[in-house]
PDB file of C-alpha atoms in Angstrom:
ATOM      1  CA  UNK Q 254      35.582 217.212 -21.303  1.00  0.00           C
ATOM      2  CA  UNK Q 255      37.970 214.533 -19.842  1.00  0.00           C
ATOM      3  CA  UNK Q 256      36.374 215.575 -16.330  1.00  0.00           C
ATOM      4  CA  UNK Q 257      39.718 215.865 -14.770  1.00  0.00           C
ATOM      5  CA  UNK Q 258      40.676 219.595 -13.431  1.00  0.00           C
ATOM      6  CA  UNK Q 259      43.974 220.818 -13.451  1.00  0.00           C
ATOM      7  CA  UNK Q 260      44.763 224.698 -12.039  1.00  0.00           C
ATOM      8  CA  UNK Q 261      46.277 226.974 -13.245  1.00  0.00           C
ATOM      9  CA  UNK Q 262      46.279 226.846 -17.015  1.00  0.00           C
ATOM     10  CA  UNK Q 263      49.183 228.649 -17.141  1.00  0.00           C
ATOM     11  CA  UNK Q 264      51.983 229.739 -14.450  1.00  0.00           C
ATOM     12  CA  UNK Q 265      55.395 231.619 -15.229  1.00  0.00           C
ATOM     13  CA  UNK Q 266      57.873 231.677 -12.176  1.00  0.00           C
ATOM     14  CA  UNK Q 267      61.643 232.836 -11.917  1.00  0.00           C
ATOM     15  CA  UNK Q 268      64.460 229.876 -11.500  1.00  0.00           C
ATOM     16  CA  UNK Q 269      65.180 228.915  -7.899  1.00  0.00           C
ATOM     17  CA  UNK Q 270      61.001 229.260  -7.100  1.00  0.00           C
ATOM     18  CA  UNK Q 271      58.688 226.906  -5.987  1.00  0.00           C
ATOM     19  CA  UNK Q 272      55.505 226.098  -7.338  1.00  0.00           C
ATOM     20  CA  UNK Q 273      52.156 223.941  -6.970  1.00  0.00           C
ATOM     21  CA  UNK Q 274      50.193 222.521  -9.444  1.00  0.00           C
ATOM     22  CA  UNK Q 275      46.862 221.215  -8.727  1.00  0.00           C
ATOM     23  CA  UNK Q 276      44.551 218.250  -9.907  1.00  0.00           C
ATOM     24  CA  UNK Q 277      41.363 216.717  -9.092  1.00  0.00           C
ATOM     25  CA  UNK Q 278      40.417 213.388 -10.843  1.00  0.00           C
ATOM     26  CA  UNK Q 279      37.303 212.618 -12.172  1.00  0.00           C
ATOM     27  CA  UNK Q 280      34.120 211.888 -10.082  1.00  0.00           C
ATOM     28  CA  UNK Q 281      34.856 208.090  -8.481  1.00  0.00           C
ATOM     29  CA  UNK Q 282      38.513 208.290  -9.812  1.00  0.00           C
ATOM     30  CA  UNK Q 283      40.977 206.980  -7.040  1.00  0.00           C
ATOM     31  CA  UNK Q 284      43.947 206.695  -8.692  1.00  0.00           C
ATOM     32  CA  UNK Q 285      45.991 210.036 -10.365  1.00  0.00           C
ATOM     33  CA  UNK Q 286      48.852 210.262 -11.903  1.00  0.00           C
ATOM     34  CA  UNK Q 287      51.074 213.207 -13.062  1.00  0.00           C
ATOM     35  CA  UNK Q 288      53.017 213.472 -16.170  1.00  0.00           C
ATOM     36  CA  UNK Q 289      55.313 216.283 -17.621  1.00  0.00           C
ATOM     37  CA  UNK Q 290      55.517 216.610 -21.244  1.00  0.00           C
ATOM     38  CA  UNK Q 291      58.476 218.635 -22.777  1.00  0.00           C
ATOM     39  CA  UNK Q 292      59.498 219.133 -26.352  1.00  0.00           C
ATOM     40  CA  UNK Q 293      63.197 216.824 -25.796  1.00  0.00           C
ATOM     41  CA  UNK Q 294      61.781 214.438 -23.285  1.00  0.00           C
ATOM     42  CA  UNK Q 295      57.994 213.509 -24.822  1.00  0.00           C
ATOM     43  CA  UNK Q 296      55.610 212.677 -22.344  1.00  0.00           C
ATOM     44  CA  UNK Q 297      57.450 211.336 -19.083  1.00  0.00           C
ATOM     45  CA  UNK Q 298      55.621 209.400 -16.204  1.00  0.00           C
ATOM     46  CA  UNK Q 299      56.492 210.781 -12.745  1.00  0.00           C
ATOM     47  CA  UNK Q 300      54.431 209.811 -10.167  1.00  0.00           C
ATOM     48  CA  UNK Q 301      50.846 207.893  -9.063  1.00  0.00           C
ATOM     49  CA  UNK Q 302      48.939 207.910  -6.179  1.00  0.00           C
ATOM     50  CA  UNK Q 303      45.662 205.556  -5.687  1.00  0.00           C
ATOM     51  CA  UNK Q 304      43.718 206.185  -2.661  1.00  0.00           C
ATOM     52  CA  UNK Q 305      46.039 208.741  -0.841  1.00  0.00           C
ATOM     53  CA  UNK Q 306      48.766 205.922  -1.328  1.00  0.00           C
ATOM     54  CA  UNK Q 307      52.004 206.551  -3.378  1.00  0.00           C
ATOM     55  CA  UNK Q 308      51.689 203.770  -6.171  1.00  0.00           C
ATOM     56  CA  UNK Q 309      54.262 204.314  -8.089  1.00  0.00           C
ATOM     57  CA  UNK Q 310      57.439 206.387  -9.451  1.00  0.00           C
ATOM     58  CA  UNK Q 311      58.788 207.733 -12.513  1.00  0.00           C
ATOM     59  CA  UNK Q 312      61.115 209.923 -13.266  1.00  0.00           C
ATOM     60  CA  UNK Q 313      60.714 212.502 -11.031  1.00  0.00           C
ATOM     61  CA  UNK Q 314      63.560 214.796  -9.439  1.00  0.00           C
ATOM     62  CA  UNK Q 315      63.848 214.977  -6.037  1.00  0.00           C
ATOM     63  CA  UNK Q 316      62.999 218.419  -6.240  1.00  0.00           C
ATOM     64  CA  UNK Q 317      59.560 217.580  -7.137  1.00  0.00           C
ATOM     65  CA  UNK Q 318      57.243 215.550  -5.004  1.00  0.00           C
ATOM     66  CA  UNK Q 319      53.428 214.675  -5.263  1.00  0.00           C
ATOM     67  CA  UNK Q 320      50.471 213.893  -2.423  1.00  0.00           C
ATOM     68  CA  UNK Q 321      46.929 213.096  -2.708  1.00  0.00           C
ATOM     69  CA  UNK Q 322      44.894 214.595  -0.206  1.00  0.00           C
ATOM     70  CA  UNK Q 323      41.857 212.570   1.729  1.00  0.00           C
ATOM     71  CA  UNK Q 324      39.152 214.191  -0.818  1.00  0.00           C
ATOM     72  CA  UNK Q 325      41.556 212.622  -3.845  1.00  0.00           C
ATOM     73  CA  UNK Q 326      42.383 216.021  -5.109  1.00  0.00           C
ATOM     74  CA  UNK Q 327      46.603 215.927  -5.765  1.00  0.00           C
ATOM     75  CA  UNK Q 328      49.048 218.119  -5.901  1.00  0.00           C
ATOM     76  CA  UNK Q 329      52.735 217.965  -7.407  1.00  0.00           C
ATOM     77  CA  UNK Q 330      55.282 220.757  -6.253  1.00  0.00           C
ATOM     78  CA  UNK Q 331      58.127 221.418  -7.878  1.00  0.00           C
ATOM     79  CA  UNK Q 332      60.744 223.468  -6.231  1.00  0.00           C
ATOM     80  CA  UNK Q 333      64.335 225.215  -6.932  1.00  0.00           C
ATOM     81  CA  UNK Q 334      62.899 225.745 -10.429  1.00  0.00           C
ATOM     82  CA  UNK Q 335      65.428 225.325 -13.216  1.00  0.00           C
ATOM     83  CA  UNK Q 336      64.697 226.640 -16.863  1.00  0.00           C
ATOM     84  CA  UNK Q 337      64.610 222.687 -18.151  1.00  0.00           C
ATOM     85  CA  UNK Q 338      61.894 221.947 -16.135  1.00  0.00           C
ATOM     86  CA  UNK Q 339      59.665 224.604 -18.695  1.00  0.00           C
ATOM     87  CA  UNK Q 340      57.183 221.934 -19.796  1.00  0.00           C
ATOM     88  CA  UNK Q 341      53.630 220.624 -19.526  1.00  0.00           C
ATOM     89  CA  UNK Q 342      52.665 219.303 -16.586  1.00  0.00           C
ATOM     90  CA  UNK Q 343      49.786 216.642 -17.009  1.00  0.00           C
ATOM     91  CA  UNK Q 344      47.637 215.035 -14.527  1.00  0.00           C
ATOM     92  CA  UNK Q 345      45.521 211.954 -15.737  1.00  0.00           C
ATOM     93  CA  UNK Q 346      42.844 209.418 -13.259  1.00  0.00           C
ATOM     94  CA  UNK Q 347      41.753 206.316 -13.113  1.00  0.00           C
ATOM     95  CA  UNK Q 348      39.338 204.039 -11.459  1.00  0.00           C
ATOM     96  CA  UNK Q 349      41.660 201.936 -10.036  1.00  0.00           C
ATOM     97  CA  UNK Q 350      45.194 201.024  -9.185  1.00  0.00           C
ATOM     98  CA  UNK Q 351      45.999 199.620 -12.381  1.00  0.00           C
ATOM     99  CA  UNK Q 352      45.478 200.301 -16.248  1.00  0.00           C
ATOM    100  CA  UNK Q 353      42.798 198.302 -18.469  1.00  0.00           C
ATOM    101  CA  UNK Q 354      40.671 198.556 -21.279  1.00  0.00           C
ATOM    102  CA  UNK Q 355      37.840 199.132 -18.904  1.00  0.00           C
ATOM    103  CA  UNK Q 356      39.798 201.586 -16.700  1.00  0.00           C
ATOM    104  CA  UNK Q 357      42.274 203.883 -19.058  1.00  0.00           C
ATOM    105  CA  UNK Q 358      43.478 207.132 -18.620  1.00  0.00           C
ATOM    106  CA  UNK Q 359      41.808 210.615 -18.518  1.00  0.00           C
ATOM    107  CA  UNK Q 360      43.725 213.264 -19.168  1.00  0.00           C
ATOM    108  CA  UNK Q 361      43.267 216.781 -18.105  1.00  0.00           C
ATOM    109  CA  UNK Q 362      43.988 219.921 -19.876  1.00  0.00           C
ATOM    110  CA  UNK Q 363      47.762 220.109 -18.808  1.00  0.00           C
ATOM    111  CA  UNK Q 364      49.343 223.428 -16.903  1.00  0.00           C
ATOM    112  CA  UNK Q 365      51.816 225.063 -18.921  1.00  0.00           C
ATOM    113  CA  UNK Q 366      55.203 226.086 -16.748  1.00  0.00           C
ATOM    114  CA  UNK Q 367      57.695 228.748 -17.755  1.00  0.00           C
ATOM    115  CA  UNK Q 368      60.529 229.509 -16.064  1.00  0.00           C
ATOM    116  CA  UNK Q 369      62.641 232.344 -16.809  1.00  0.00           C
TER     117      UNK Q 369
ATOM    118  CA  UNK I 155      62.101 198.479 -19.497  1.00  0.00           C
ATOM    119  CA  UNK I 156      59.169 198.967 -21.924  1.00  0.00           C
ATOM    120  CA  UNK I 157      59.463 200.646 -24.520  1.00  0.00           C
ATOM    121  CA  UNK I 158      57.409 202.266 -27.559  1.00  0.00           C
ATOM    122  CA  UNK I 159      58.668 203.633 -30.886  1.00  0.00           C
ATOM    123  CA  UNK I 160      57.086 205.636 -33.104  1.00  0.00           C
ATOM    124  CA  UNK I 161      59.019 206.370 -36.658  1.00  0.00           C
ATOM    125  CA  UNK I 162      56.961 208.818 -38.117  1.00  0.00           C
ATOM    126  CA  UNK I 163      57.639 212.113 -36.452  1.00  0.00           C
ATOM    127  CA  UNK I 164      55.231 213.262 -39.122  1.00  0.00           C
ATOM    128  CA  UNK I 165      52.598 212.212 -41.788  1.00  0.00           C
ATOM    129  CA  UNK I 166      50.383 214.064 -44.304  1.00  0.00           C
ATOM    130  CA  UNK I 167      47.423 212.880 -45.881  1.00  0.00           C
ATOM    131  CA  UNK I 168      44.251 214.204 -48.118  1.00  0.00           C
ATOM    132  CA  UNK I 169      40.895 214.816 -46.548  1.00  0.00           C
ATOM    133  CA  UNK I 170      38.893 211.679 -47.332  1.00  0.00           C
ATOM    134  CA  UNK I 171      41.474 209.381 -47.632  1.00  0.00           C
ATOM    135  CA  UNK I 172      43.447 206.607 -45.042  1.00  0.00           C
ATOM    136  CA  UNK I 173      46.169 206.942 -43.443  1.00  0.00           C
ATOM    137  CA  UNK I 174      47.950 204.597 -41.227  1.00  0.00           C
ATOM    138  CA  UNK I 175      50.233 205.745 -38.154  1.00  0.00           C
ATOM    139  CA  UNK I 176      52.994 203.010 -37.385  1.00  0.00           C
ATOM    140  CA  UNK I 177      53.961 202.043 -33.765  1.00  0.00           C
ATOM    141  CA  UNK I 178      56.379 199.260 -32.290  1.00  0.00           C
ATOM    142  CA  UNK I 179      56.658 198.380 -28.807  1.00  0.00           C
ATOM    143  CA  UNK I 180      59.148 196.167 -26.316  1.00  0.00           C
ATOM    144  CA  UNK I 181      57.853 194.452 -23.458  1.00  0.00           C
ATOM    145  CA  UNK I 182      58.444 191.280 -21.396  1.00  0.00           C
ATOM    146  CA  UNK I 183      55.156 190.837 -19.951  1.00  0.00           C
ATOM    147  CA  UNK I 184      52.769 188.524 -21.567  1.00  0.00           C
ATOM    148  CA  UNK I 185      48.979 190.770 -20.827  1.00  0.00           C
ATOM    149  CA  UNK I 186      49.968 194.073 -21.753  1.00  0.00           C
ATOM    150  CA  UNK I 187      47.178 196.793 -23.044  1.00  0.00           C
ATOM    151  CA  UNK I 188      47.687 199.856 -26.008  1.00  0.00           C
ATOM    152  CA  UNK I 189      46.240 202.818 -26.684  1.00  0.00           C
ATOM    153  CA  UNK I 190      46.559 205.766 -28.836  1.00  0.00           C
ATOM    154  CA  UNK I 191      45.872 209.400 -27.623  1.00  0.00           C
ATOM    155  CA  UNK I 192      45.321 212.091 -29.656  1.00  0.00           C
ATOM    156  CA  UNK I 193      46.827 215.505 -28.934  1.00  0.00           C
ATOM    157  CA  UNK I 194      45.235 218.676 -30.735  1.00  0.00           C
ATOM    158  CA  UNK I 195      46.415 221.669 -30.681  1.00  0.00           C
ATOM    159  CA  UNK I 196      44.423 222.789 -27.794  1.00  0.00           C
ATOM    160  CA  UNK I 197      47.035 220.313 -26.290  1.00  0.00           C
ATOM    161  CA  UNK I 198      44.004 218.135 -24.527  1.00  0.00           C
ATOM    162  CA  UNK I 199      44.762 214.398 -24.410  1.00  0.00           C
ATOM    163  CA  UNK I 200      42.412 212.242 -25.791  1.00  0.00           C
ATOM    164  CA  UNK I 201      41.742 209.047 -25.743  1.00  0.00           C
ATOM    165  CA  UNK I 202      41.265 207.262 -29.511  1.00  0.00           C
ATOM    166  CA  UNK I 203      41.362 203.549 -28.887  1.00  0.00           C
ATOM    167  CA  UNK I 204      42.433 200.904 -26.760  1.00  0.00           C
ATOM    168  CA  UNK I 205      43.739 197.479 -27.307  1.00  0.00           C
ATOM    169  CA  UNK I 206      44.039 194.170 -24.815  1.00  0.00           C
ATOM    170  CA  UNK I 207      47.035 191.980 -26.316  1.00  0.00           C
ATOM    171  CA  UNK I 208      45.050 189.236 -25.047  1.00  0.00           C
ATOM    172  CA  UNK I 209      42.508 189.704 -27.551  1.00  0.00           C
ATOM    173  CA  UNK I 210      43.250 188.951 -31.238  1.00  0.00           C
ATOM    174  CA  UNK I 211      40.029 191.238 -32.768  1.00  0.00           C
ATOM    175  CA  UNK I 212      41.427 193.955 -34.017  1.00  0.00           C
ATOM    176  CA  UNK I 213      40.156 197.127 -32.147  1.00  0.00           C
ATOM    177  CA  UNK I 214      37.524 199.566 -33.885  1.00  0.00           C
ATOM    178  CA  UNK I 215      36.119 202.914 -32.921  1.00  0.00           C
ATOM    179  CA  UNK I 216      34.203 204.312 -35.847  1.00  0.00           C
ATOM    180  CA  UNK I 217      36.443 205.757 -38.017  1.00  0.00           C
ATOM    181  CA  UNK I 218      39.637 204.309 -36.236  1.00  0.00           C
ATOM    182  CA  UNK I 219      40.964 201.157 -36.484  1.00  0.00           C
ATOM    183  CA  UNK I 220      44.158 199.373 -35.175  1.00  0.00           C
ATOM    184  CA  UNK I 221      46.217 196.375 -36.856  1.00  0.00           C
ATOM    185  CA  UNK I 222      47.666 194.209 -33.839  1.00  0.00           C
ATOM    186  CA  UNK I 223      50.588 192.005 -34.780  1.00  0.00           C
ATOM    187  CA  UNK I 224      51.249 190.594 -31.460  1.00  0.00           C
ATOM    188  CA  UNK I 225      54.240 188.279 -32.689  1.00  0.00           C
ATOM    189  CA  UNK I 226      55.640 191.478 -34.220  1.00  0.00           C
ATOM    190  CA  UNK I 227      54.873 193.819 -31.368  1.00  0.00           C
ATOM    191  CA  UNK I 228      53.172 196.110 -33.873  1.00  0.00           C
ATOM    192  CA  UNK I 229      50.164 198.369 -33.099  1.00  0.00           C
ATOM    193  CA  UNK I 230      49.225 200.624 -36.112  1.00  0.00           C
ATOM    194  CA  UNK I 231      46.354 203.433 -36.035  1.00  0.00           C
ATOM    195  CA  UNK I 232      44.420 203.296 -39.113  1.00  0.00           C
ATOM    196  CA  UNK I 233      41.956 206.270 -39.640  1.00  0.00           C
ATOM    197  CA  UNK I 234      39.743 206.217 -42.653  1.00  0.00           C
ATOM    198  CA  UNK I 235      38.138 208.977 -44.033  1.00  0.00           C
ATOM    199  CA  UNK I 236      40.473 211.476 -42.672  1.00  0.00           C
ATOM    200  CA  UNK I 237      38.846 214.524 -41.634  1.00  0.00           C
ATOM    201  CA  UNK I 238      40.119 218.304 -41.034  1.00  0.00           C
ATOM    202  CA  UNK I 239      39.577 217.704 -37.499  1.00  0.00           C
ATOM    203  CA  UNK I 240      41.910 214.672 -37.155  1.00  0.00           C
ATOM    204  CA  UNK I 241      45.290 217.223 -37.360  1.00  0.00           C
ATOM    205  CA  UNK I 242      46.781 216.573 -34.103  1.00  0.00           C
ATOM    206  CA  UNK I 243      49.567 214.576 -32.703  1.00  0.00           C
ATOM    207  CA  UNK I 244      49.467 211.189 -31.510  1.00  0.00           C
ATOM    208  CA  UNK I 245      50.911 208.684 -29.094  1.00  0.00           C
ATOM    209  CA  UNK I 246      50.925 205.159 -29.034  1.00  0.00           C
ATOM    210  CA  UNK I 247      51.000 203.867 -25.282  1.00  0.00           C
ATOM    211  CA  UNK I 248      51.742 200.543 -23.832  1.00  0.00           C
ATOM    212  CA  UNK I 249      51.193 199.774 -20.298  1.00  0.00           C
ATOM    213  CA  UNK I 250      52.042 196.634 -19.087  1.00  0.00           C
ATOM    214  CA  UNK I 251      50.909 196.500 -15.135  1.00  0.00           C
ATOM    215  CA  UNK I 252      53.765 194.691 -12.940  1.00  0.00           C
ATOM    216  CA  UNK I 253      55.344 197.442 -11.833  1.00  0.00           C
ATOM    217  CA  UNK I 254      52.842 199.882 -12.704  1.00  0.00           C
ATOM    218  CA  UNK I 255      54.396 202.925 -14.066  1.00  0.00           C
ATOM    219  CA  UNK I 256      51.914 204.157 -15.653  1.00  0.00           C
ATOM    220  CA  UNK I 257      51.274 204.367 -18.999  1.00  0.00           C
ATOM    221  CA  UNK I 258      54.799 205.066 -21.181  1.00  0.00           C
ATOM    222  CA  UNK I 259      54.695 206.877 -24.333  1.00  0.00           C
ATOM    223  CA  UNK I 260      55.996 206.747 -27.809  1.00  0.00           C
ATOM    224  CA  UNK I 261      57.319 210.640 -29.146  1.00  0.00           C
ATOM    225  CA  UNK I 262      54.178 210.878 -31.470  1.00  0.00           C
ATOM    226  CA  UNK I 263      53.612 211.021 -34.828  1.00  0.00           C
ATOM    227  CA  UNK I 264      52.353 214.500 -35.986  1.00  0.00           C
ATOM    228  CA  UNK I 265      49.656 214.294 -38.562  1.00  0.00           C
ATOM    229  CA  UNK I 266      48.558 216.852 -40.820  1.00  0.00           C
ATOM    230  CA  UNK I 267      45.197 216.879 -43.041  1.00  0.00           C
ATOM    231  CA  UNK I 268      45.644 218.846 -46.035  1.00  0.00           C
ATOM    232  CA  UNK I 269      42.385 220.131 -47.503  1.00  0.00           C
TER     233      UNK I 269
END
């Protein structure tokens, strides 16, 4: 157990929805990051937040955007749904702004988005 | 842009015996870190190993091992003994700080362990 929570597991939501995927980092983690894997793509980097601070950005559509709350708990909303953006959405923490050998990535378990 | 390449989209290998998982990357910074994840089918990401380019030991984590050719920007995951439970995918990573972007991601190499 990574110690990273992600909710739901699973969601399925018609095209031209929004949705809102939630994360909370590991105990002490201040940085998070969201990722969404799909089979064409791989895993892509979209967007990090350290500290309820926007770190850094991927490649994430303007229709989706991200926020870290005070408690460091994040969520990433994706809206007008297309049927590409079917994929698995990753959220990963860190214990600090940056990447290291003493400071890598946890992942958590992923939610899995269909749109139809 | 960093990048990582991985050219086996898929390997197979015997219980109890080595395999090695190839991985190239691109970068222009000069402290850069690697990693390779491990992705079972229960689709959790794991973390296998890590690697400072700064450091020229070789990384080990019981039964996985990497080869770092720095000059070569190779990183190759070396697991001995290969075990049933090994079958997953995995990535190679590189992150590189600067602009921090996170970690990026080769397309994995899916290995199979045939009994």
């Amino acid at each position: 157990d990574s110690g990273v929570t992600q909710t739901p597991k699973h969601l399925i939501t018609a095209t031209g929805q929004r949705v809102t995927l939630r994360c909370s980092p590991r105990s002490g983690d201040l940085s998070v990051y969201w990722y969404q894997q799909s089979l064409d793509q791989g895993l892509q980097f979209l967007i990090q937040y350290y500290n309820g601070e926007e770190r850094a950005k991927g490649n994430i559509l303007e229709r989706f955007s991200a926020q870290q709350f005070p408690d460091l708990h994040s969520e990433l909303n994706l809206s007008s749904l297309e049927l590409g953006d079917s994929a698995l959405y990753f959220c990963a923490s860190s214990g600090t702004s940056g990447l290291g050998l003493n400071s890598p990535l946890h992942f958590g378990n992923g939610t899995r988005l269909t749109v139809t | 842009a960093q990048t990582v390449t991985q050219s086996q989209p898929e390997m197979s290998v015997q219980e109890a015996e080595t395999v090695t998982l190839s991985c190239t990357y691109d970068t222009s910074e000069s402290d850069y870190y690697l990693f390779w994840y491990k992705q079972p089918p229960s689709r959790q990401m794991i973390l296998v190993i890590r690697q400072e380019a700064y450091k020229q030991q070789n990384a080990t984590e019981n039964r996985f091992s990497v080869n770092f050719q720095k000059a070569a920007k190779s990183f190759s995951l070396k697991i001995s003994d290969s075990q049933l439970g090994d079958a997953a995918m995995y990535f190679c990573a590189l992150y590189s700080g600067g602009g921090a972007d996170g970690l990026t991601f080769g397309k994995g190499t899916h290995l199979i362990i045939q009994p």
